[in-house]
XYZ file of C-alpha atoms in Angstrom:
461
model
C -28.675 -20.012 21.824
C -26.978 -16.856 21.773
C -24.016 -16.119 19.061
C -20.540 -14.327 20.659
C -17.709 -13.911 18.530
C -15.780 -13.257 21.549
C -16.630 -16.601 22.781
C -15.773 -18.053 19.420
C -12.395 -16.259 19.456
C -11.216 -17.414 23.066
C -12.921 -21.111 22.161
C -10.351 -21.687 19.161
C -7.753 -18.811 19.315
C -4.758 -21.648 19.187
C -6.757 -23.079 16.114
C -5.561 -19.880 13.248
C -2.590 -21.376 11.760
C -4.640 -25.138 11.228
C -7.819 -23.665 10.259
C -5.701 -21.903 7.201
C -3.800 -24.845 6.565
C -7.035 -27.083 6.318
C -9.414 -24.578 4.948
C -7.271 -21.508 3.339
C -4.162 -20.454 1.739
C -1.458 -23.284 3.507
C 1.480 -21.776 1.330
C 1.110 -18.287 3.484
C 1.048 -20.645 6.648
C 3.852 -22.169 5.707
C 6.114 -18.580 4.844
C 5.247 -17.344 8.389
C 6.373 -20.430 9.844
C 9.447 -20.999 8.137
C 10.493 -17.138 8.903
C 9.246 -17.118 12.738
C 6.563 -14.746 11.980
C 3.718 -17.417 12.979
C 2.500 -15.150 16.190
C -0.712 -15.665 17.800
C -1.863 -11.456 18.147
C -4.585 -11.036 20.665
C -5.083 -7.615 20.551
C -3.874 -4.506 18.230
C -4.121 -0.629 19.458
C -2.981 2.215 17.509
C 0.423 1.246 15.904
C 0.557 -1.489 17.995
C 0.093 -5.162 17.876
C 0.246 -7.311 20.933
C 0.499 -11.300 21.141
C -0.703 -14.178 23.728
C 2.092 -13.401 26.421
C 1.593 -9.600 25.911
C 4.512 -8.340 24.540
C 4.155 -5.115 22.114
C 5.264 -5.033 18.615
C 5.468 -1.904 16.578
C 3.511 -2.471 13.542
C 5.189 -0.486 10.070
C 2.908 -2.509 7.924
C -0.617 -1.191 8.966
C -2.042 -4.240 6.855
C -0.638 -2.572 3.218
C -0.979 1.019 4.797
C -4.399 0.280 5.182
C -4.052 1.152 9.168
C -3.143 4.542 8.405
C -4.977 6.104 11.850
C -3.940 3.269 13.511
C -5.621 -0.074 14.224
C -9.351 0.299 16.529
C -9.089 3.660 16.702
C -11.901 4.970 19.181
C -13.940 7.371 16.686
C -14.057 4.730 14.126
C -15.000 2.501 16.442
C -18.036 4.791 17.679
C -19.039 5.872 14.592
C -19.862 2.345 12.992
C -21.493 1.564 16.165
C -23.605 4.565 16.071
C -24.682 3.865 12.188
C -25.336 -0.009 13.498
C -27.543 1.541 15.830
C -29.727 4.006 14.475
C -31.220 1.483 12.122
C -30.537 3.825 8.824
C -31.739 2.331 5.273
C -28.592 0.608 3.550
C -28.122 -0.035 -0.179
C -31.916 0.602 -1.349
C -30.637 1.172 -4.891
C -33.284 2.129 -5.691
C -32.538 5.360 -4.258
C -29.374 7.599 -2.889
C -27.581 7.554 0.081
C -27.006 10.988 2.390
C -24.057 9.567 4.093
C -22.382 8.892 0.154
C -22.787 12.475 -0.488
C -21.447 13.749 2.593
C -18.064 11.920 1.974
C -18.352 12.202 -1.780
C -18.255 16.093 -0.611
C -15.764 15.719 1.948
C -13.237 14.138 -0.358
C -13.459 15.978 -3.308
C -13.093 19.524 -0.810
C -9.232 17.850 -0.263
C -8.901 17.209 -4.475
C -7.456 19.637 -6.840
C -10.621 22.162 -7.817
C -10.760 20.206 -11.534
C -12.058 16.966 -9.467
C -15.574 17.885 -8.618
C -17.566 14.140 -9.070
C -16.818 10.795 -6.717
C -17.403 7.435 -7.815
C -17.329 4.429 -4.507
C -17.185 0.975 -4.660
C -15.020 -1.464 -2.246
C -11.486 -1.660 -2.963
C -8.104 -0.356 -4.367
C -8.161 -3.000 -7.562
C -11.964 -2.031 -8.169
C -11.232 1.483 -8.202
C -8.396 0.544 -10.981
C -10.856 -1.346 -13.204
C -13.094 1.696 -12.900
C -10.915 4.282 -13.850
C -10.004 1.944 -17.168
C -13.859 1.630 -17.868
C -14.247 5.400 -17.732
C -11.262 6.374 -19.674
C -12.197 4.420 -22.680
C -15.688 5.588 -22.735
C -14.734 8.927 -22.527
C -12.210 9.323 -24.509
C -13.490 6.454 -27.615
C -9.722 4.940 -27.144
C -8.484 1.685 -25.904
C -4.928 1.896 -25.146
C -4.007 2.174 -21.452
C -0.211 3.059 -20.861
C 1.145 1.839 -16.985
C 4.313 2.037 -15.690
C 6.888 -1.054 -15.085
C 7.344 -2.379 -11.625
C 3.729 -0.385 -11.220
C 1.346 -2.006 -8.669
C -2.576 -1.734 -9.679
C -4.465 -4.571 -8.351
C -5.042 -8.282 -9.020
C -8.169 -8.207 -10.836
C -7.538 -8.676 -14.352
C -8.124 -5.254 -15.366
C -5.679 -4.089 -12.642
C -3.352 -7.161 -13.231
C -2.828 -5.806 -16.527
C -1.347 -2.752 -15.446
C 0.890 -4.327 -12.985
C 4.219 -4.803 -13.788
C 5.316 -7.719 -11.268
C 6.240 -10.859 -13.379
C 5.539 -13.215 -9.979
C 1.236 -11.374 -9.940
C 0.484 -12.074 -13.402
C 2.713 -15.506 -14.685
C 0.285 -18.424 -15.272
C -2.674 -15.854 -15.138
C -2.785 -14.445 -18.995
C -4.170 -13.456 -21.499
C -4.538 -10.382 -19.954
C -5.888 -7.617 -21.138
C -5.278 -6.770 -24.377
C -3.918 -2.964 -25.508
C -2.048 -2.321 -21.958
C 1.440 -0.902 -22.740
C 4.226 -0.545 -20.247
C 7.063 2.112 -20.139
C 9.596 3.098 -17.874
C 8.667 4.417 -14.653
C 9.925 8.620 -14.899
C 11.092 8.097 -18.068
C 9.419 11.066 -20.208
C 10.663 10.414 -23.654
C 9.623 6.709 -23.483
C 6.111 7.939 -22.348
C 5.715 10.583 -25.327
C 6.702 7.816 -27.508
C 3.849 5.636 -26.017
C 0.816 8.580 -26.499
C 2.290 10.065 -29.812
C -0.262 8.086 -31.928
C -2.855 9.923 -29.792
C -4.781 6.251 -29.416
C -4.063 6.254 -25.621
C -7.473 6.321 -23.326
C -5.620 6.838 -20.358
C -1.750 7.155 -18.385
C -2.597 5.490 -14.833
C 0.666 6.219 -12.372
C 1.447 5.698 -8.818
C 3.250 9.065 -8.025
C 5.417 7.295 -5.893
C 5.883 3.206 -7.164
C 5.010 1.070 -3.845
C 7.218 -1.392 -5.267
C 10.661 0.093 -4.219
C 9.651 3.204 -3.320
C 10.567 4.951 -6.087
C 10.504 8.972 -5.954
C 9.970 10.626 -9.660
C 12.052 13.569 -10.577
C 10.679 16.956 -9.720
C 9.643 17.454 -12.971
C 8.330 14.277 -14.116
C 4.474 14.179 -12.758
C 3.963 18.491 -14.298
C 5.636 16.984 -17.625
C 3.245 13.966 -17.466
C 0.174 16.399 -17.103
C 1.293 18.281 -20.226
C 2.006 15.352 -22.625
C -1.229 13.827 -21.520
C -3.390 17.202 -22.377
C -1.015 17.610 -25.454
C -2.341 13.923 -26.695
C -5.547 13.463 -25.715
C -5.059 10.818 -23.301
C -6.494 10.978 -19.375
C -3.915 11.081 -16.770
C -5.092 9.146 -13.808
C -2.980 9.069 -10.537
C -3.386 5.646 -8.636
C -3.127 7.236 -4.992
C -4.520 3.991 -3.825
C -1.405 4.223 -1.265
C 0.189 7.020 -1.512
C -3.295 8.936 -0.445
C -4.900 10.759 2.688
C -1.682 11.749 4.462
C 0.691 8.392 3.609
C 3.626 11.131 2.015
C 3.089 14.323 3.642
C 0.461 15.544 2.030
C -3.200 14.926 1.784
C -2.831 13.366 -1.821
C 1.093 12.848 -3.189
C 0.020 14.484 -6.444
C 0.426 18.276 -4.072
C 3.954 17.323 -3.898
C 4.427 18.249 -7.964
C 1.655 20.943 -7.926
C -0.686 18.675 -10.537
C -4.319 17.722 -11.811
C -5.012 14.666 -13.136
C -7.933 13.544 -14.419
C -9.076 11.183 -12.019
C -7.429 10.387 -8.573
C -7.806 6.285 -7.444
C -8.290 6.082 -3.992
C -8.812 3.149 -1.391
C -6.615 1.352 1.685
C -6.856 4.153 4.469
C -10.227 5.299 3.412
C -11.491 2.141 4.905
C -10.106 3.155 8.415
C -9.109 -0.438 8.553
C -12.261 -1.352 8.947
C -15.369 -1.499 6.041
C -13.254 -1.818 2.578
C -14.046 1.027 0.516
C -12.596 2.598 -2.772
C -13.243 5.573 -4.850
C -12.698 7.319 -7.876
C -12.605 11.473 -7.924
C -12.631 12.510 -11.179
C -13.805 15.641 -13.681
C -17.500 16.247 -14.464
C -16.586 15.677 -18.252
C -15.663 11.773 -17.411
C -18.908 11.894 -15.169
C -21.413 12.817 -17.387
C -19.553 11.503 -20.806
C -19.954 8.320 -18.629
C -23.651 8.527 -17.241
C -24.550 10.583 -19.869
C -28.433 8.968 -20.205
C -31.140 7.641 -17.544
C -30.875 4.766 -19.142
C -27.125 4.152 -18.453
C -27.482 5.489 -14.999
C -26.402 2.154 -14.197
C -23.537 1.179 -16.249
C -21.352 0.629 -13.682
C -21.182 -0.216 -10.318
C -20.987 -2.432 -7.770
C -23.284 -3.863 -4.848
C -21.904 -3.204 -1.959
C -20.425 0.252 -2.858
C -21.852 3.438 -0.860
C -23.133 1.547 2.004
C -23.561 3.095 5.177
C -21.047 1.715 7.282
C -18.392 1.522 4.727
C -19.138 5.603 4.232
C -19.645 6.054 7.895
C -15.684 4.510 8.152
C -14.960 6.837 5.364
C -16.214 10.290 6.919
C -14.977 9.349 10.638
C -11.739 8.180 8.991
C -11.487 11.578 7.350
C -12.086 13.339 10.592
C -9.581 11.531 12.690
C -6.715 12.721 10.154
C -7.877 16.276 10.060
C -8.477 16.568 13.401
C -5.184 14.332 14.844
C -2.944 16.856 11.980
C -2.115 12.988 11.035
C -0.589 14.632 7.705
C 1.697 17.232 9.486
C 3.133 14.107 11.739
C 3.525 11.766 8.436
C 5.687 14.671 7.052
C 7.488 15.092 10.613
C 8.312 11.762 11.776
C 9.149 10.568 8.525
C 11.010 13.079 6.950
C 13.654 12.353 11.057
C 13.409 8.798 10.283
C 14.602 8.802 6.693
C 17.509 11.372 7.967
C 18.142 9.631 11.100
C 18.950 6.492 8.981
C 20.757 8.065 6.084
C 22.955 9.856 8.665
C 24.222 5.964 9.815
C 25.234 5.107 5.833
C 28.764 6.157 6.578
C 28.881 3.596 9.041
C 27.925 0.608 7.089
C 29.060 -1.080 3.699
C 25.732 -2.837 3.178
C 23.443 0.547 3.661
C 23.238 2.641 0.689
C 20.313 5.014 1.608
C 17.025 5.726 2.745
C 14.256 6.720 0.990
C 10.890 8.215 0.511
C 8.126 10.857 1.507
C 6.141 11.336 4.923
C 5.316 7.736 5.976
C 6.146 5.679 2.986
C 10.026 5.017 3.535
C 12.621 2.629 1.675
C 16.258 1.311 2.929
C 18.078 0.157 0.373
C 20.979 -1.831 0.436
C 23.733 -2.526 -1.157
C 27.105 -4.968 -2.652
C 29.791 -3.804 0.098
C 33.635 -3.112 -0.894
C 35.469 -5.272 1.516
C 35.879 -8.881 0.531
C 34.324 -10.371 3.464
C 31.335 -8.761 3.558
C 31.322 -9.077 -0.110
C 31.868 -12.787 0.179
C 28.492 -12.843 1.769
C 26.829 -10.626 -0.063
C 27.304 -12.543 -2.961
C 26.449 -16.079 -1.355
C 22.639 -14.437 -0.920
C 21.906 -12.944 -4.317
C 23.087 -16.274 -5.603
C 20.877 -18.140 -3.802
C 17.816 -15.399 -4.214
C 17.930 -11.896 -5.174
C 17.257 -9.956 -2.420
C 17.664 -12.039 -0.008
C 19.447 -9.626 1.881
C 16.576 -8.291 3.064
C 15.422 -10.782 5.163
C 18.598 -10.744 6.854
C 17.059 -7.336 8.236
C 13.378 -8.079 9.018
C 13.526 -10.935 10.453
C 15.629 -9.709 13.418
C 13.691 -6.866 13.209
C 10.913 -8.875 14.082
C 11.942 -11.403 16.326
C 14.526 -9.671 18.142
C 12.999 -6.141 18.471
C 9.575 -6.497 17.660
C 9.268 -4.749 14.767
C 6.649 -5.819 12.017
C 7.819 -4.736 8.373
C 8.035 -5.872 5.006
C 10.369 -5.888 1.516
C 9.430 -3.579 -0.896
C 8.916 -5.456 -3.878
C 10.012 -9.039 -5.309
C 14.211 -9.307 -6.364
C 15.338 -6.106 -4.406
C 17.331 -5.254 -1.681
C 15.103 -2.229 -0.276
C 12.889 -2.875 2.825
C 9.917 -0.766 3.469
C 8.402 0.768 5.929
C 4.246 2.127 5.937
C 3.389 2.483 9.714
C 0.292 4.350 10.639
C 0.186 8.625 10.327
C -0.106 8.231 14.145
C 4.134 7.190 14.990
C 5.277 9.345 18.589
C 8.575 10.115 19.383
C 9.172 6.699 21.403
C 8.096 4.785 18.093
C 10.859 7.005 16.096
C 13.511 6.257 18.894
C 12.561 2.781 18.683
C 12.812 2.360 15.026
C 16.096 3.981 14.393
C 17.389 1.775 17.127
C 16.179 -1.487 16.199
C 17.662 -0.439 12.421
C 20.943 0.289 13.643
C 21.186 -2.607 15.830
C 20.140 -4.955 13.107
C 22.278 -3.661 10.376
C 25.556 -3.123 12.505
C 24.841 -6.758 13.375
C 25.309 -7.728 9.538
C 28.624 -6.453 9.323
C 29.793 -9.063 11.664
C 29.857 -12.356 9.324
C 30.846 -14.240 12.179
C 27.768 -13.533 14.412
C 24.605 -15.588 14.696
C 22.907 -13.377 12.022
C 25.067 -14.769 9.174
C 23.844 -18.522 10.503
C 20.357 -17.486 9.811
C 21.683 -15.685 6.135
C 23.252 -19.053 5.440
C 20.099 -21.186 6.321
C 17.879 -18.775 4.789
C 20.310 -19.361 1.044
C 19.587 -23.236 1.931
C 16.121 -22.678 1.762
C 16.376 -20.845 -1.241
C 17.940 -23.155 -3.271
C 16.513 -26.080 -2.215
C 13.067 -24.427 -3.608
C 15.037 -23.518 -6.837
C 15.349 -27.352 -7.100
């Protein structure tokens, strides 16, 4: 009998939402239901996603940015089924892979010239633990200082370093000798690496959670205090990387070199995970410094050929597409376009961000009315504003997004690098639309605020 996971998919394509709620994660069934986000997608091109009846949603998600070329994009496509093909030897480990040092080169040619050595294995969080493995060995120290409101991963290495109460309640004890300081906060950080007993200073340049932008000088005062104490600075790019802000790596926006840059998410080109570390010779070969601890750390799966065939067509499909000049373009109108309305509305106080990694943020409005409401929401749930946007967003204009972080009023967007002119009239449109509709607390979109506070404290109960 021959196997078809097309057949498979057509056979039980109405089955999704029971198979999860008999066999997986029922509390994420029950979130998309209860907000009308419980589609049944059928097919996904580009930055789009499109459901049973075929009607087109513009997806500013990209699965966590990981979609950053889009979703099935052609090359990808071709190149995995050209490395399926050609019967290659996989994961011999007891050897070494061309195709690993063809993107090991390829990425480190886009790095700051101090980052000459690459590290692989499969994911964002696994890149985290690796960089915290490294930075002790090399530098004999155990303290690791993070950021708060910083997002690393959920392993508990990376949990450690994340700064969301909700990821890491119920979970401890974590990791022990993980301090936290105030994201862009310099004097709080020199305080932290003073006793020069810090291993390593791992930082999102720009926080995920909330989108929040460092001051100008903050990242080229970072690099100093780290060299002036000893300690390895280590920027988590793990979203922020290959073309997400503007730039190849967010780190070019500040003019600095860290020690090690985390990468992971669009790497993959949505398709085989993979994660990497670039990092300095030094922490290479303080690291692997003897045959015999050639293999002190690793991971099975990392380096195989398909996952570094997604890598090096990925790569090619940003260079070639200028992906990173069109982040910069389309996101730098979108974030205008939108701050340009704030005059307009009470509830928007600004947009935010860099390239394609943009924040709204909104706000307690002056008039009593409005304010009235406001209030009734961040009783009920901080932040519940938010939904108040998204979901007409989505169900009204077909636009997929997402909050920016737990107990905030900012809504993100992370679309794929690929976003036309027709996606930027169609976003700035939708936005509008939506948040002029909030201003009216008589319309239908304050019966959905007031059933969405009903649902919010009835789970407080």
């Amino acid at each position: 009998m021959s196997f078809s996971i097309a057949e498979l998919f057509n056979q039980h394509f109405e089955e999704k939402f029971d198979l999860h709620e008999h066999y997986l994660n029922n509390q994420m069934v029950r979130v998309l239901r209860t907000i009308g986000y419980d589609r049944n997608y059928k097919k996904a091109v580009g930055q789009y996603l499109y459901d049973e009846d075929g009607n087109e949603y513009l997806d500013l998600l990209s699965g966590f940015g990981v979609f950053a070329m889009g979703r099935n994009h052609p090359t990808i496509i071709k190149a995995l089924q050209e490395t399926l093909t050609l019967e290659l030897p996989s994961l011999v480990q007891m050897d070494v892979s061309l195709l690993s040092g063809l993107l090991a080169k390829e990425i480190l040619a886009t790095c700051p010239d101090n980052l000459e050595k690459m590290f692989f294995c499969n994911s964002g969080t696994e890149a985290v633990e690796a960089a915290i493995k490294f930075a002790r060995y090399t530098t004999k120290r155990s303290r690791i200082v993070h950021c708060d409101h910083g997002y690393h991963g959920l392993t508990m290495g990376s949990l450690s370093l994340t700064g969301e109460h909700i990821f890491r309640e119920g979970f401890g004890p974590l990791l022990p000798e993980c301090t936290s300081v105030p994201f862009n906060d310099l004097a709080a950080l020199e305080q932290a690496l003073s006793g020069k007993d810090v291993a390593a200073f791992i930082v999102e340049p720009i926080q995920g959670k909330g989108v929040n932008i460092p001051d100008d000088n903050y990242l080229p005062e970072v690099e100093r205090l780290c060299k002036k104490y000893g300690t390895l600075f280590v920027a988590d790019e793990i979203q922020t990387g290959i073309g997400r802000t503007g730039k190849f790596w967010a780190i070019e926006h500040w003019g600095v070199k860290p020690d090690m840059i985390l990468m992971a998410k669009a790497l993959s080109g949505g398709f085989i995970p993979v994660g990497g570390v670039a990092m300095t010779t030094h922490i290479m070969d303080t690291v692997f410094n003897r045959m015999d601890r050639a293999v002190v750390h690793g991971s099975t799966f990392s380096k195989n050929n398909m996952a570094m065939a997604a890598g090096l067509s990925a790569l090619h499909v940003v260079h070639e597409e200028k992906l990173v000049e069109n982040s910069a373009k389309v996101g730098e109108d979108i974030i205008a376009t939108i701050n340009a309305m704030a005059p307009k509305y009470e509830f928007l106080k600004e947009a935010r961000g860099k390239g394609s990694m943009i924040a709204i943020e909104f706000q307690s409005p002056k008039s009593l009315g409005l304010k009235a409401a406001w209030a009734m929401l961040e009783a009920a749930n901080k932040g519940l504003f938010c939904q108040m946007i998204l979901i007409p967003l989505f169900k009204e204009h077909r636009v997929l997004a997402q909050v920016a972080g737990h107990g905030m009023n900012v809504v993100k967007f992370l679309p794929p690098l690929t976003l036309t002119q027709k996606d930027r009239d169609w976003i700035v449109n939708s936005v509008e639309k939506t948040i002029a509709d909030t201003h009216n607390v008589t319309g239908s979109i304050w019966t959905l605020g007031k059933n969405l506070a009903g649902h919010a404290l009835k789970n407080k109960k």
